[in-house]
Coordinates of C-alpha atoms in Angstrom, one line a residue:
M60 CA 17.7 -27.8 19.5
V61 CA 19.6 -30.6 17.9
F62 CA 21.7 -28.1 15.8
K63 CA 22.6 -26.0 18.9
A64 CA 23.4 -29.0 21.0
S65 CA 25.7 -30.4 18.1
V66 CA 27.5 -27.0 17.8
T67 CA 27.8 -26.5 21.6
F68 CA 29.1 -30.0 22.0
V69 CA 31.9 -29.5 19.3
L70 CA 32.9 -26.3 20.9
A71 CA 33.1 -27.7 24.4
S72 CA 35.3 -30.6 23.3
C73 CA 37.5 -28.4 21.4
I74 CA 37.8 -25.9 24.3
G75 CA 38.7 -28.6 26.5
Q76 CA 41.4 -30.0 24.3
L77 CA 43.0 -26.6 24.0
Q78 CA 43.7 -26.4 27.8
W79 CA 46.2 -29.2 27.3
T80 CA 48.0 -27.0 24.9
W81 CA 47.8 -24.0 27.4
F82 CA 49.3 -26.3 30.3
L83 CA 52.4 -27.1 28.2
S84 CA 53.9 -24.0 30.0
E85 CA 53.5 -23.6 33.9
R86 CA 50.1 -21.8 34.3
P87 CA 47.9 -21.1 37.4
L88 CA 45.9 -23.9 38.9
Y89 CA 42.8 -21.7 38.6
D90 CA 43.1 -21.8 34.5
V91 CA 41.7 -25.3 34.9
V92 CA 38.6 -23.8 36.3
R93 CA 38.4 -21.1 33.6
Y94 CA 38.6 -23.8 30.8
T95 CA 36.2 -26.1 32.3
N96 CA 33.7 -23.1 32.9
A97 CA 34.1 -22.0 29.4
A98 CA 33.5 -25.3 28.2
N99 CA 30.2 -25.4 30.2
G100 CA 28.5 -22.6 28.7
P101 CA 28.3 -19.1 27.4
W102 CA 29.0 -17.3 30.9
G103 CA 32.3 -19.3 31.4
S104 CA 33.2 -18.5 27.8
M105 CA 32.8 -14.7 28.4
Q106 CA 35.0 -15.0 31.5
L107 CA 37.6 -16.7 29.6
L108 CA 37.5 -14.1 26.8
W109 CA 38.0 -11.3 29.6
T110 CA 41.1 -13.1 31.2
Q111 CA 42.7 -14.8 28.2
N112 CA 42.3 -12.1 25.5
I113 CA 44.6 -13.0 22.8
H114 CA 46.9 -15.1 24.8
N115 CA 45.3 -18.3 23.5
P116 CA 43.9 -17.2 20.1
L117 CA 42.1 -20.4 19.5
A118 CA 40.8 -20.8 22.9
T119 CA 39.4 -17.2 22.5
L120 CA 37.9 -17.9 19.0
G121 CA 36.1 -20.9 20.3
A122 CA 34.6 -19.1 23.3
F123 CA 33.5 -16.2 21.0
I124 CA 31.7 -18.7 18.8
L125 CA 30.1 -20.5 21.9
V126 CA 28.9 -17.1 23.3
A127 CA 27.3 -16.4 19.8
T128 CA 25.3 -19.4 20.1
V129 CA 23.0 -17.9 22.7
P130 CA 20.4 -16.3 20.1
L131 CA 20.2 -19.7 18.2
D132 CA 17.2 -20.7 19.6
P133 CA 14.9 -17.7 18.7
I134 CA 16.6 -17.4 15.3
M135 CA 16.0 -21.1 14.5
Q136 CA 12.3 -20.4 15.2
Q137 CA 12.2 -17.9 12.6
L138 CA 13.7 -20.3 9.8
L139 CA 10.2 -21.7 9.1
T140 CA 6.7 -20.0 8.9
Q141 CA 3.5 -21.8 8.8
Y142 CA 0.6 -20.2 6.8
D143 CA -2.7 -21.0 5.4
C144 CA -2.4 -22.4 1.7
S145 CA -4.3 -24.0 -1.0
V146 CA -3.1 -27.3 -2.6
L147 CA -4.3 -28.1 -6.2
L148 CA -6.3 -31.4 -6.3
N149 CA -5.4 -32.6 -9.9
N150 CA -8.2 -35.3 -9.9
E151 CA -10.9 -32.8 -9.2
N152 CA -12.6 -30.6 -11.6
A153 CA -14.9 -27.4 -11.1
T154 CA -17.3 -26.1 -13.7
L155 CA -19.2 -22.9 -14.6
P156 CA -22.0 -22.7 -17.2
R157 CA -21.3 -20.8 -20.4
T158 CA -22.4 -21.0 -23.9
N159 CA -21.0 -20.2 -27.4
M160 CA -24.7 -20.4 -29.0
A161 CA -28.0 -19.0 -27.7
N162 CA -30.7 -20.3 -29.8
N163 CA -34.5 -20.4 -29.7
Q164 CA -34.8 -24.0 -28.6
N165 CA -34.9 -22.8 -24.9
L166 CA -36.6 -19.4 -25.4
A167 CA -40.1 -21.0 -24.6
K168 CA -39.0 -21.7 -21.4
L169 CA -39.1 -18.0 -20.5
N170 CA -42.8 -17.9 -19.6
H171 CA -42.6 -15.4 -16.8
P172 CA -40.4 -12.4 -17.5
P173 CA -41.1 -10.8 -14.0
S174 CA -39.3 -13.9 -12.2
L175 CA -36.3 -13.3 -14.5
L176 CA -35.6 -9.8 -13.4
N177 CA -36.3 -10.0 -9.8
P178 CA -34.5 -9.3 -7.8
T179 CA -32.8 -6.3 -9.5
V180 CA -29.5 -6.7 -7.7
Y181 CA -27.6 -9.6 -9.4
D182 CA -26.0 -12.1 -7.1
P183 CA -24.3 -14.9 -9.3
N184 CA -24.7 -17.2 -6.4
D185 CA -28.6 -17.1 -7.1
K186 CA -28.5 -17.3 -10.9
I187 CA -25.4 -19.5 -11.7
F188 CA -25.1 -23.1 -10.7
W189 CA -21.6 -24.2 -10.4
S190 CA -19.7 -27.2 -9.5
C191 CA -16.9 -27.3 -7.0
S192 CA -16.5 -30.3 -4.7
T193 CA -14.1 -28.4 -2.3
G194 CA -15.8 -25.1 -2.3
N195 CA -12.6 -23.3 -3.2
C196 CA -11.9 -23.1 -6.9
T197 CA -10.6 -20.9 -9.5
F198 CA -11.2 -20.4 -13.2
S199 CA -9.1 -18.8 -15.8
E200 CA -10.5 -16.5 -18.5
F201 CA -13.5 -18.0 -20.2
G202 CA -16.0 -16.3 -22.6
T203 CA -19.9 -16.8 -23.1
V204 CA -22.8 -15.3 -25.2
G205 CA -24.5 -12.7 -22.8
Y206 CA -25.8 -9.1 -22.7
C207 CA -24.3 -5.8 -22.0
S208 CA -25.9 -2.4 -21.1
S209 CA -25.0 1.2 -21.6
C210 CA -26.9 4.4 -20.7
E211 CA -26.7 8.0 -21.8
D212 CA -28.1 11.1 -20.0
L213 CA -30.6 13.0 -22.0
S214 CA -31.6 15.4 -19.2
T215 CA -30.4 18.5 -21.4
S216 CA -33.0 17.4 -24.0
I217 CA -36.1 17.9 -22.1
L218 CA -38.6 20.4 -23.1
F219 CA -40.9 22.0 -20.5
N220 CA -44.2 23.7 -20.9
T221 CA -46.0 25.2 -17.9
T222 CA -49.5 26.2 -18.1
C223 CA -51.5 27.7 -15.0
V224 CA -55.0 26.2 -14.5
P225 CA -57.4 27.9 -12.0
P226 CA -58.6 25.3 -9.4
Q227 CA -62.2 23.9 -9.7
D228 CA -63.5 24.6 -6.2
R229 CA -61.4 27.2 -4.4
A230 CA -58.2 29.2 -4.9
M231 CA -55.0 27.6 -3.8
P232 CA -52.0 29.8 -2.9
G233 CA -49.7 30.1 -5.7
I234 CA -46.9 27.4 -5.6
H235 CA -45.2 27.9 -8.8
K236 CA -43.1 31.1 -9.7
D237 CA -44.8 31.1 -13.4
C238 CA -48.3 31.0 -12.0
P239 CA -50.3 33.9 -10.5
Q240 CA -52.0 33.6 -6.9
G241 CA -54.8 30.8 -7.0
N242 CA -53.6 29.0 -10.0
W243 CA -52.2 25.5 -10.3
P244 CA -49.3 24.7 -12.3
N245 CA -49.6 22.1 -15.1
I246 CA -45.8 21.2 -16.2
M247 CA -45.4 19.2 -19.3
S248 CA -42.2 17.4 -19.7
S249 CA -41.3 16.3 -23.2
L250 CA -38.5 14.3 -24.8
N251 CA -37.9 14.0 -28.4
Y252 CA -35.5 11.3 -29.1
S253 CA -35.0 10.1 -32.6
L254 CA -32.6 7.4 -34.2
E255 CA -31.2 7.6 -37.7
S256 CA -33.2 4.5 -38.5
S257 CA -36.6 5.4 -37.1
Q258 CA -39.0 8.1 -36.7
P259 CA -38.8 10.7 -34.1
L260 CA -40.0 9.4 -30.5
W261 CA -42.1 12.0 -28.4
L262 CA -42.3 10.9 -24.8
N263 CA -44.5 13.3 -22.8
I264 CA -45.4 13.4 -19.1
S265 CA -47.8 15.7 -17.2
S266 CA -47.4 16.6 -13.4
F267 CA -50.9 18.0 -13.3
P268 CA -53.8 15.8 -11.9
L269 CA -56.9 16.0 -14.0
G270 CA -60.0 15.3 -12.0
P271 CA -59.4 12.2 -9.6
E272 CA -56.6 11.0 -11.8
A273 CA -53.0 11.0 -10.2
P274 CA -50.0 12.8 -11.7
D275 CA -47.5 10.9 -13.9
V276 CA -44.1 11.4 -12.4
C277 CA -42.1 8.8 -14.3
T278 CA -42.5 7.1 -17.5
T279 CA -40.4 4.4 -19.9
A280 CA -40.8 3.5 -23.6
I281 CA -39.1 0.7 -25.6
D282 CA -37.4 2.0 -29.0
F283 CA -36.5 -0.3 -31.8
D284 CA -33.6 0.0 -34.4
W285 CA -34.4 -1.8 -37.6
R286 CA -30.6 -1.7 -38.7
H287 CA -29.8 -3.6 -35.4
P288 CA -32.9 -5.5 -34.2
Y289 CA -30.9 -7.2 -31.6
L290 CA -30.6 -3.9 -29.8
T291 CA -33.2 -3.1 -27.2
R292 CA -33.3 0.6 -26.1
A293 CA -35.4 1.8 -23.2
I294 CA -36.1 5.5 -22.6
V295 CA -36.7 6.7 -19.0
L296 CA -38.0 10.2 -18.5
V297 CA -38.6 11.7 -14.9
G298 CA -41.0 14.5 -15.3
K299 CA -40.5 18.1 -13.6
T300 CA -43.3 18.8 -10.8
S301 CA -44.2 21.7 -8.8
N302 CA -41.9 20.5 -6.1
S303 CA -38.9 20.5 -8.5
D304 CA -38.8 24.4 -7.8
L305 CA -39.6 24.1 -4.3
N306 CA -36.7 21.9 -3.6
Y307 CA -38.9 19.3 -1.9
F308 CA -39.2 15.5 -2.2
L309 CA -42.1 14.7 -4.0
G310 CA -42.9 11.4 -2.0
L311 CA -41.6 12.7 1.4
N312 CA -42.6 16.4 1.6
D313 CA -39.2 17.0 3.1
P314 CA -36.8 19.5 1.9
L315 CA -34.0 18.2 -0.3
M316 CA -30.4 17.9 1.5
N317 CA -26.8 18.0 0.2
C318 CA -27.9 20.1 -3.0
E319 CA -25.9 23.2 -2.3
T320 CA -22.9 22.7 -4.5
A321 CA -23.1 23.5 -8.3
A322 CA -22.2 19.7 -9.0
S323 CA -25.0 18.3 -6.8
A324 CA -27.6 21.1 -7.9
E325 CA -27.3 19.3 -11.4
T326 CA -28.1 15.8 -10.2
W327 CA -31.6 14.2 -11.1
R328 CA -32.6 14.2 -7.2
C329 CA -31.7 17.9 -6.7
R330 CA -33.3 19.4 -9.9
G331 CA -36.3 17.0 -9.8
Y332 CA -36.2 15.6 -13.4
G333 CA -33.9 13.7 -15.8
A334 CA -34.0 11.6 -18.9
A335 CA -31.9 8.8 -20.0
I336 CA -31.8 6.2 -22.9
C337 CA -30.4 2.7 -21.8
A338 CA -29.6 -0.1 -24.4
L339 CA -29.6 -3.7 -23.8
Q340 CA -27.8 -5.8 -26.5
P341 CA -26.6 -9.3 -27.0
C342 CA -22.5 -9.4 -26.4
V343 CA -19.7 -11.6 -25.9
R344 CA -18.4 -11.4 -22.3
T345 CA -15.2 -13.0 -20.8
Y346 CA -14.8 -13.7 -17.1
N347 CA -12.6 -15.0 -14.6
A348 CA -13.9 -16.5 -11.4
T349 CA -13.2 -17.6 -7.9
I350 CA -15.2 -19.8 -5.5
K351 CA -14.1 -19.1 -1.9
A352 CA -15.8 -20.9 1.1
G353 CA -18.6 -22.0 -1.4
Y354 CA -19.2 -18.3 -2.7
L355 CA -18.8 -17.4 -6.3
E356 CA -17.2 -14.4 -7.4
E357 CA -17.1 -13.6 -11.2
R358 CA -15.1 -10.6 -12.6
V359 CA -15.7 -9.3 -16.2
I360 CA -12.5 -9.1 -18.0
S361 CA -13.6 -8.1 -21.4
Q362 CA -16.9 -7.7 -23.5
S363 CA -17.8 -6.9 -27.0
S364 CA -20.2 -4.2 -25.7
S365 CA -21.8 -2.2 -28.6
T366 CA -19.6 -4.0 -31.5
V367 CA -22.1 -4.7 -34.2
W368 CA -22.7 -8.4 -34.7
G369 CA -22.5 -10.1 -38.1
R370 CA -25.6 -11.7 -39.5
S371 CA -25.9 -15.0 -41.5
N372 CA -26.5 -15.0 -45.1
S373 CA -29.3 -17.5 -45.4
S374 CA -29.9 -18.9 -49.0
T375 CA -33.7 -19.2 -48.2
S376 CA -36.1 -16.8 -46.5
S377 CA -37.7 -19.7 -44.4
I378 CA -34.2 -19.7 -42.2
R379 CA -34.2 -17.1 -39.7
S380 CA -31.0 -15.0 -39.5
R381 CA -28.2 -15.8 -36.9
W382 CA -26.0 -13.3 -35.5
G383 CA -22.3 -13.9 -35.3
M384 CA -19.0 -12.7 -33.4
V385 CA -15.5 -13.8 -33.4
D386 CA -12.9 -13.4 -30.7
K387 CA -9.7 -12.4 -32.5
Y388 CA -7.6 -13.4 -29.4
C389 CA -8.7 -16.9 -29.9
I390 CA -8.1 -17.6 -33.5
S391 CA -4.8 -19.2 -35.3
S392 CA -2.7 -17.8 -38.0
N393 CA -4.4 -20.1 -40.4
D394 CA -7.7 -18.8 -39.3
S395 CA -6.5 -15.2 -39.9
E396 CA -5.6 -16.2 -43.3
R397 CA -9.1 -17.7 -44.2
L398 CA -10.7 -14.7 -42.6
K399 CA -9.0 -12.3 -44.6
Y400 CA -9.4 -14.6 -47.9
E401 CA -13.2 -14.1 -47.1
G402 CA -13.0 -10.6 -47.1
Y403 CA -12.6 -9.5 -43.3
K404 CA -10.4 -6.8 -42.1
L405 CA -8.4 -8.1 -39.2
G406 CA -6.1 -4.9 -38.6
G407 CA -6.6 -2.7 -35.5
S408 CA -6.3 -3.4 -32.0
F409 CA -10.0 -4.3 -31.6
R410 CA -10.8 -7.8 -30.1
W411 CA -14.2 -8.6 -31.5
L412 CA -15.0 -9.2 -35.2
A413 CA -18.6 -9.2 -36.6
Y414 CA -18.9 -12.7 -38.3
N415 CA -21.5 -13.4 -41.0
V416 CA -22.4 -17.0 -40.7
S417 CA -23.4 -18.7 -44.2
Q418 CA -26.4 -21.0 -43.5
S419 CA -27.4 -23.6 -46.0
P420 CA -31.3 -24.7 -46.2
F421 CA -30.3 -28.2 -45.8
T422 CA -28.5 -27.6 -42.4
P423 CA -30.6 -28.6 -39.3
P424 CA -31.7 -25.7 -37.2
G425 CA -29.2 -25.0 -34.4
Q426 CA -26.3 -26.5 -36.2
I427 CA -23.4 -25.2 -38.4
E428 CA -22.4 -26.7 -41.7
P429 CA -19.6 -29.3 -41.0
D430 CA -16.1 -28.6 -42.2
S431 CA -16.7 -25.1 -42.7
L432 CA -14.6 -22.4 -40.8
A433 CA -17.4 -21.5 -38.9
S434 CA -17.7 -25.0 -37.5
S435 CA -14.1 -25.1 -36.7
L436 CA -14.0 -21.7 -34.9
L437 CA -17.3 -22.8 -32.9
Q438 CA -15.6 -26.1 -31.7
R439 CA -12.5 -24.2 -30.6
K440 CA -14.9 -21.7 -28.6
C441 CA -13.8 -18.9 -31.0
L442 CA -17.1 -18.1 -32.5
Y443 CA -20.1 -17.0 -30.6
L444 CA -23.6 -17.2 -32.1
M445 CA -27.1 -15.9 -31.2
D446 CA -30.3 -16.9 -33.0
E447 CA -32.3 -13.9 -34.4
M448 CA -35.6 -14.7 -32.6
I449 CA -34.0 -14.6 -29.2
S450 CA -32.0 -11.6 -29.9
D451 CA -35.1 -9.5 -31.2
S452 CA -37.6 -10.4 -28.3
F453 CA -35.6 -11.7 -25.3
A454 CA -34.8 -8.4 -23.8
I455 CA -38.0 -6.8 -24.7
R456 CA -39.9 -9.6 -23.0
A457 CA -37.9 -9.6 -20.0
L458 CA -38.5 -5.7 -19.4
W459 CA -42.1 -5.5 -20.8
Q460 CA -44.0 -6.4 -17.7
D461 CA -42.0 -5.0 -14.8
F462 CA -40.2 -1.9 -16.2
V463 CA -42.3 -0.5 -19.1
G464 CA -45.2 1.8 -18.1
T465 CA -45.7 5.0 -15.9
V466 CA -45.3 5.7 -12.3
Q467 CA -48.1 7.8 -10.8
G468 CA -48.4 9.6 -7.5
S469 CA -51.3 9.3 -5.2
G470 CA -52.4 11.2 -2.2
S471 CA -55.4 13.0 -0.6
G472 CA -54.3 16.6 -1.4
L473 CA -53.5 16.0 -5.2
Y474 CA -56.8 16.7 -6.9
P475 CA -60.0 18.7 -6.1
P476 CA -61.5 19.2 -3.5
Y477 CA -58.2 20.0 -2.0
S478 CA -57.9 18.6 1.6
T479 CA -55.4 21.1 2.7
L480 CA -54.3 24.7 2.1
S481 CA -50.8 23.7 2.0
S482 CA -48.3 25.2 -0.5
K483 CA -47.2 21.7 -1.4
P484 CA -49.1 18.7 -2.7
E485 CA -49.4 15.7 -0.6
V486 CA -48.3 12.4 -2.4
T487 CA -48.6 9.5 0.0
Y488 CA -47.6 6.5 -2.3
F489 CA -46.7 5.7 -5.9
T490 CA -48.1 3.2 -8.3
G491 CA -46.5 1.7 -11.4
P492 CA -44.4 -1.3 -12.8
P493 CA -42.5 -2.7 -9.9
L494 CA -39.0 -2.3 -11.1
L495 CA -39.7 1.4 -12.5
N496 CA -41.3 2.2 -9.0
L497 CA -38.4 0.9 -7.1
L498 CA -36.0 3.0 -9.5
Y499 CA -38.1 6.1 -9.0
N500 CA -37.4 5.8 -5.2
K501 CA -40.0 8.4 -4.3
S502 CA -38.5 10.8 -6.4
G503 CA -35.0 10.1 -5.2
I504 CA -33.8 8.7 -8.5
E505 CA -30.2 9.4 -10.1
F506 CA -28.9 8.6 -13.3
E507 CA -26.3 6.4 -11.7
Q508 CA -29.0 4.3 -10.3
V509 CA -30.3 4.0 -13.8
Q510 CA -26.9 2.8 -14.9
R511 CA -26.8 0.2 -12.1
M512 CA -30.2 -1.1 -12.7
F513 CA -29.4 -1.8 -16.4
M514 CA -26.1 -3.4 -15.4
N515 CA -28.0 -5.5 -13.2
F516 CA -30.4 -6.5 -16.0
S517 CA -27.6 -7.3 -18.3
D518 CA -26.1 -9.6 -15.7
I519 CA -29.3 -11.3 -15.0
L520 CA -29.9 -11.9 -18.8
T521 CA -26.5 -13.1 -19.2
A522 CA -27.0 -15.6 -16.5
W523 CA -30.2 -16.9 -18.2
V524 CA -28.5 -17.2 -21.6
R525 CA -25.5 -19.1 -20.1
T526 CA -27.6 -21.7 -18.2
H527 CA -29.9 -22.1 -21.4
G528 CA -27.5 -22.4 -24.3
N529 CA -27.4 -24.6 -27.1
E530 CA -26.7 -28.0 -25.6
T531 CA -24.2 -29.0 -28.3
N532 CA -22.2 -25.9 -27.8
S533 CA -22.5 -25.0 -24.1
E534 CA -19.4 -27.0 -22.7
P535 CA -18.8 -25.7 -19.2
A536 CA -15.7 -23.5 -18.3
L537 CA -13.4 -25.6 -16.3
G538 CA -11.6 -24.6 -13.4
E539 CA -9.2 -26.0 -10.6
A540 CA -10.2 -27.2 -7.3
W541 CA -8.1 -26.3 -4.2
H542 CA -7.9 -28.0 -0.9
H543 CA -7.1 -25.7 2.1
A544 CA -4.0 -27.0 4.0
T545 CA -1.1 -25.5 6.4
C546 CA 2.2 -25.0 4.2
V547 CA 5.6 -24.2 5.6
Q548 CA 7.8 -21.6 3.9
A549 CA 11.5 -21.3 4.4
N550 CA 12.9 -17.9 5.4
W551 CA 16.3 -18.0 3.8
A552 CA 17.4 -14.6 5.1
W553 CA 17.2 -16.1 8.7
M554 CA 19.7 -19.1 7.6
A555 CA 22.8 -16.7 7.3
F556 CA 23.5 -16.7 11.1
P557 CA 23.0 -20.4 11.9
G558 CA 25.1 -21.0 8.6
A559 CA 28.0 -18.7 9.6
T560 CA 28.0 -20.5 13.1
S561 CA 28.3 -23.8 11.5
L562 CA 31.1 -22.5 9.1
F563 CA 33.2 -21.0 12.1
T564 CA 32.5 -24.0 14.3
L565 CA 33.9 -26.2 11.3
L566 CA 36.9 -24.1 11.0
F567 CA 37.5 -24.0 14.6
F568 CA 37.2 -27.7 14.8
I569 CA 39.9 -28.2 12.2
L570 CA 42.2 -25.7 13.7
V571 CA 42.2 -27.4 16.9
V572 CA 42.9 -30.7 15.3
I573 CA 46.1 -29.4 13.5
N574 CA 47.0 -27.6 16.7
A575 CA 46.9 -30.9 18.7
E576 CA 48.7 -32.8 16.1
K577 CA 51.2 -30.1 15.9
Q578 CA 51.8 -30.0 19.7
H579 CA 51.6 -33.6 20.1
T580 CA 49.1 -33.2 23.0
P581 CA 47.0 -36.3 23.6
V582 CA 43.2 -36.2 23.0
W583 CA 42.0 -35.7 26.6
K584 CA 39.5 -33.0 26.0
L585 CA 37.7 -32.4 29.1
S586 CA 38.5 -35.5 30.8
P587 CA 39.4 -35.2 34.6
L588 CA 41.2 -38.3 34.8
A589 CA 44.1 -36.8 32.9
W590 CA 44.7 -34.7 36.0
I591 CA 44.7 -37.6 38.2
F592 CA 46.9 -40.0 36.1
Q593 CA 49.0 -37.6 34.3
G594 CA 49.3 -34.8 37.0
P595 CA 52.2 -33.9 39.3
T596 CA 51.4 -36.8 41.6
G597 CA 50.0 -39.0 38.7
L598 CA 49.6 -42.7 38.9
T599 CA 51.1 -43.4 35.6
K600 CA 54.3 -44.7 36.6
L601 CA 52.9 -46.7 39.6
N602 CA 50.2 -48.3 37.7
G603 CA 51.7 -48.4 34.1
T604 CA 48.5 -46.6 32.7
K605 CA 48.6 -45.5 29.3
T606 CA 48.0 -41.9 28.2
S607 CA 44.5 -42.5 26.2
V608 CA 41.3 -41.6 27.6
N609 CA 40.1 -44.9 27.0
N610 CA 43.0 -46.6 29.0
M611 CA 42.6 -44.2 32.0
E612 CA 38.9 -44.7 32.0
S613 CA 39.2 -48.4 32.1
K614 CA 42.1 -48.3 34.9
S615 CA 39.8 -46.0 36.9
K616 CA 37.1 -48.7 37.4
D617 CA 39.4 -50.6 39.6
I618 CA 40.4 -47.5 41.7
V619 CA 38.2 -46.8 44.7
I620 CA 38.4 -43.3 46.2
S621 CA 36.5 -41.6 49.1
L622 CA 36.1 -38.1 50.6
L623 CA 37.8 -37.7 53.9
K624 CA 35.5 -35.9 56.5
N625 CA 37.3 -33.2 58.6
P626 CA 40.5 -33.7 57.1
S627 CA 43.4 -32.4 59.4

């Protein structure tokens, strides 16, 4: 408003001044009206443009600029935009738990593994205790000791052996393609899995109920690799049942849906069996994180995954080993030279380096020898350590009670005497370890669900390690606290029109001043007194009034006029 008022004031004054140049020659008296209207607003300026055209170029320019000021108000409103923004608070800090060392001092606190892995869907807001006074904080990349998971589908390695067993009381209709009428199929599913470092592992499951026993439908086992004792492997075997060939859900007695395509037919749910091996192992994870409106969201940037850890070389057998990992993105050039001198190969694009931590028998447990490279790397959060005891048993203890075991199906029509002549066995409920039973999902289990569950396991174990790390080497990750505010943004593109208007107005003003000086016209602008005092019947000679506006205004205060009613 102020800008437009200033521009129009200058334009009106200049147009009013130009009328005196126009009347240096004889002109129609009505031109006084035209110039007055032009100075009063855009409509009068448009009329002046129509009548004057280029007869008075300066007046035409001024009238054009004044007409162009019409859209100034809406354009000026676009110059600034308000938006919600965040303002950094320099005197506030935010923290998230992390650790560079997981040792045995807090392992004893894990007394109840079931409480650790429930619920199976990981939510950092339930497991991670953060500090953020404003409820809106950001964290740049930080690293911590944690756990990683991986799964491999072994369904093609399952071996099946079907035997036909006659029922004990009365003949049942044949319900399997390989069994004659009146016989019950006993389907044995076997998985032979072996590691290079261990004996072959046979995992068997039978779908045939013997006597009052319920059939086994899903089983798990833990495998141990002596070369990498920190690595925990869990094998999941979902056995084939008579319902697998009938394309029926075992637990719902409903036909399988969406199994028509070749791709879907190869899924665990559609074919009715499957096997997988999943690994949980200590690793280093790097995150960035945000807290918005009091809700924490973390994103994994990088992780060492299956990278082999280095092992400490203890000078005494009484000291347990410690596993080490170095982040190459963190170390300095001097660190690189020292590592090369000690025999480490730093070439390649890989980020993580197995580090063998030398341990003296005189160094207290949970500490690193001072003035060593390991001590320097640990202080700068470039070295990550995990004690052998926690790496060997932590994941196994967490899985053992809730996941390792066998899921069995139970129901009235599963074993003799049969309660129905139905061609399909009736399974009404399943029993077994809670997490495994949840994963089996009444025979709706999929390989992707196994992967997601172990990813959740690794997240939950990582959260526990982060919040129970070695007190000396668990400095929290520091973030920035932000305060919500309303910010103003300048839209510079919209400045072009007001800027051009200002520039042309200034140019017009300069030209009018030059013109008035050149034509020697008094500076009367829009003053009506000039017409009274200086017009054809002016009072200048009679009263000796000078030509300046101030003098005319001063003299007019002493003159009294009135309107004659009904003039003759």
